[in-house]
mmCIF file of C-alpha atoms in Angstrom:
data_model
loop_
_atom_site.group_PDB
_atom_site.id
_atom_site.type_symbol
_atom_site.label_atom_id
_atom_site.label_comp_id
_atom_site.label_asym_id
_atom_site.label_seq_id
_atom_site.Cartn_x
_atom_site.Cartn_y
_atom_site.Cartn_z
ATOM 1 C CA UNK V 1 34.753 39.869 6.406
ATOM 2 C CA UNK V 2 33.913 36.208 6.686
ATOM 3 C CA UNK V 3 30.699 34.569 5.220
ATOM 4 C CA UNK V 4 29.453 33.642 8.619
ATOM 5 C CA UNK V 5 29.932 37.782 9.454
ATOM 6 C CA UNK V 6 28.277 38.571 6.651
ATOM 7 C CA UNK V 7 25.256 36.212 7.136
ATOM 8 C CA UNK V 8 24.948 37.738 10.590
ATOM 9 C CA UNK V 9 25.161 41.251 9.601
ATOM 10 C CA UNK V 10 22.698 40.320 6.687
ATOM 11 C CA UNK V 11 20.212 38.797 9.044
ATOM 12 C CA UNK V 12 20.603 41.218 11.369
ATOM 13 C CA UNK V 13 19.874 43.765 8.976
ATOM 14 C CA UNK V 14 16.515 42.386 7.358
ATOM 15 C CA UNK V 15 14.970 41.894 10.791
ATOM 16 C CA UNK V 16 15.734 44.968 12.197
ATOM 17 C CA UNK V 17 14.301 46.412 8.498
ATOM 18 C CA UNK V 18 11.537 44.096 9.571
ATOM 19 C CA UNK V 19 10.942 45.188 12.313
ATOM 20 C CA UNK V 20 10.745 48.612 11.324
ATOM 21 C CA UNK V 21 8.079 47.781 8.633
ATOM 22 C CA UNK V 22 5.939 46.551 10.697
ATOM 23 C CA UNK V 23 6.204 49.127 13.306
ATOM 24 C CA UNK V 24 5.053 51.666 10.678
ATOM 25 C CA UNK V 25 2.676 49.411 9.545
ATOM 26 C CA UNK V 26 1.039 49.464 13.015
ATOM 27 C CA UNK V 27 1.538 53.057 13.423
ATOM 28 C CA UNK V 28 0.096 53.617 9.966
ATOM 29 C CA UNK V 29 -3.379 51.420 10.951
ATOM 30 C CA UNK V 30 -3.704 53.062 14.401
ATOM 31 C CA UNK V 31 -3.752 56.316 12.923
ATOM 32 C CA UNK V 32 -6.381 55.575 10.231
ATOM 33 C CA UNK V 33 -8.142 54.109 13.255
ATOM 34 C CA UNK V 34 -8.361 57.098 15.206
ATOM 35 C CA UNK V 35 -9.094 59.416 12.696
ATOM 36 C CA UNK V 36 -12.087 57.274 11.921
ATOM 37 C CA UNK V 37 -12.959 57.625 15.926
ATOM 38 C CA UNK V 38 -12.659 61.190 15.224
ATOM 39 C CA UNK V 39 -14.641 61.525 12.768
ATOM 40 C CA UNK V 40 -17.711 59.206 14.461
ATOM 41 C CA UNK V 41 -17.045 61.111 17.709
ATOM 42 C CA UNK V 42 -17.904 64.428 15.576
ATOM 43 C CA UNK V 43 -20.994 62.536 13.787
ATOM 44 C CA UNK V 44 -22.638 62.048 16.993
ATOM 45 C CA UNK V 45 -21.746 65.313 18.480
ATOM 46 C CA UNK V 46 -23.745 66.779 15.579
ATOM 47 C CA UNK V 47 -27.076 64.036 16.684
ATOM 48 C CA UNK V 48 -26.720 64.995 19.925
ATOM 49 C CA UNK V 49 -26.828 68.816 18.963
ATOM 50 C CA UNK V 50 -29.569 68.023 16.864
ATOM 51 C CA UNK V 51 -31.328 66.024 19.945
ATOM 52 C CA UNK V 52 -30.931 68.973 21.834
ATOM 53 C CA UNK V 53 -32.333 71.242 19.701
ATOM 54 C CA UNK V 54 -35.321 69.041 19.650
ATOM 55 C CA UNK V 55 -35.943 68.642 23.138
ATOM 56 C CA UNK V 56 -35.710 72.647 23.789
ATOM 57 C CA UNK V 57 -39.102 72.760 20.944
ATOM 58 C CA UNK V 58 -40.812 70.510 23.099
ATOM 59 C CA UNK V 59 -39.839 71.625 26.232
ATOM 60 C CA UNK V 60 -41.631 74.778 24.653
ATOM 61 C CA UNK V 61 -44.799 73.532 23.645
ATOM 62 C CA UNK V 62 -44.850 71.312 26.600
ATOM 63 C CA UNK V 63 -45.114 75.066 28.450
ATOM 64 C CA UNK V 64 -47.834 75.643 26.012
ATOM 65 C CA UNK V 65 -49.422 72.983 26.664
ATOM 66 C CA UNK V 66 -48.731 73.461 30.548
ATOM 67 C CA UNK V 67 -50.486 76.765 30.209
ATOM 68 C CA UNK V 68 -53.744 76.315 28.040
ATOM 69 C CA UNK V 69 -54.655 73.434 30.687
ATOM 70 C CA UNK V 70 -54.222 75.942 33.622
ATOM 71 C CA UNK V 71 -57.297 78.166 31.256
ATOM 72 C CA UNK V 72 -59.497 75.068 31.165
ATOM 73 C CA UNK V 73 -58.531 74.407 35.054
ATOM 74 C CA UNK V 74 -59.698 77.869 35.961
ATOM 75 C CA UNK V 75 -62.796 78.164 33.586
ATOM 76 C CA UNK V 76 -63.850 75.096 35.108
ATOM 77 C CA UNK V 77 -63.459 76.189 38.529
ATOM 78 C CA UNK V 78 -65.499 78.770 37.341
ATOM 79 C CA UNK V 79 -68.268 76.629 36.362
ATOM 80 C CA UNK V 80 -68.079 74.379 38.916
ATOM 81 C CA UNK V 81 -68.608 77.316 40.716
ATOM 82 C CA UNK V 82 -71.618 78.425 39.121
ATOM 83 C CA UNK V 83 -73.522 75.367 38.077
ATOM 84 C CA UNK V 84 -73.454 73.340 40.814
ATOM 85 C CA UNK V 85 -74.762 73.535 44.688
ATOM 86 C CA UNK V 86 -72.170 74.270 47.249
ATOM 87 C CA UNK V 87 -73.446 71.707 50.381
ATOM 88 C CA UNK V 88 -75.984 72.728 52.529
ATOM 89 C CA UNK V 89 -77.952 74.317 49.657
ATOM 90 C CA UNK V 90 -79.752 71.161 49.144
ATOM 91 C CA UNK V 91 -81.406 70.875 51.984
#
């Protein structure tokens, strides 16, 4: 084999073998970056579970709430009833 075939063949080698590095270099970095998506995507999957469990308390003290105002609506129906002159009483 001739020095100018063996110069090709060499070069030809140590790009391809370049090539090849850097391909698994990429592949290598792409995977680290989507386990690292992965692992954010399951962070906030536990906030928003978290977030949901909040907002189901308050939705039931909100019903709580909800209910002692209708009692204080009707009681003071009830004493608006009582206390005060229906019109025409006043005359």
């Amino acid at each position: 084999m001739s020095t100018d075939a063996k110069w090709v063949v060499g070069t030809g080698a140590a790009v391809l073998l370049s090539v090849v590095g850097s391909a698994v270099a990429v592949i290598a970095v792409m995977a680290t970056l989507v386990g690292d998506v992965r692992a954010d995507l399951r962070v906030m999957d536990a906030r928003l579970r978290a977030v949901e469990v909040a907002i189901a308390g308050m939705d039931g003290r909100l019903r709580a709430v909800e209910v002692a105002f209708g009692k204080v609506d009707q009681r003071l129906a009830t004493l608006e009833r009582l206390h005060l002159p229906t019109p025409g009483d006043g005359d």
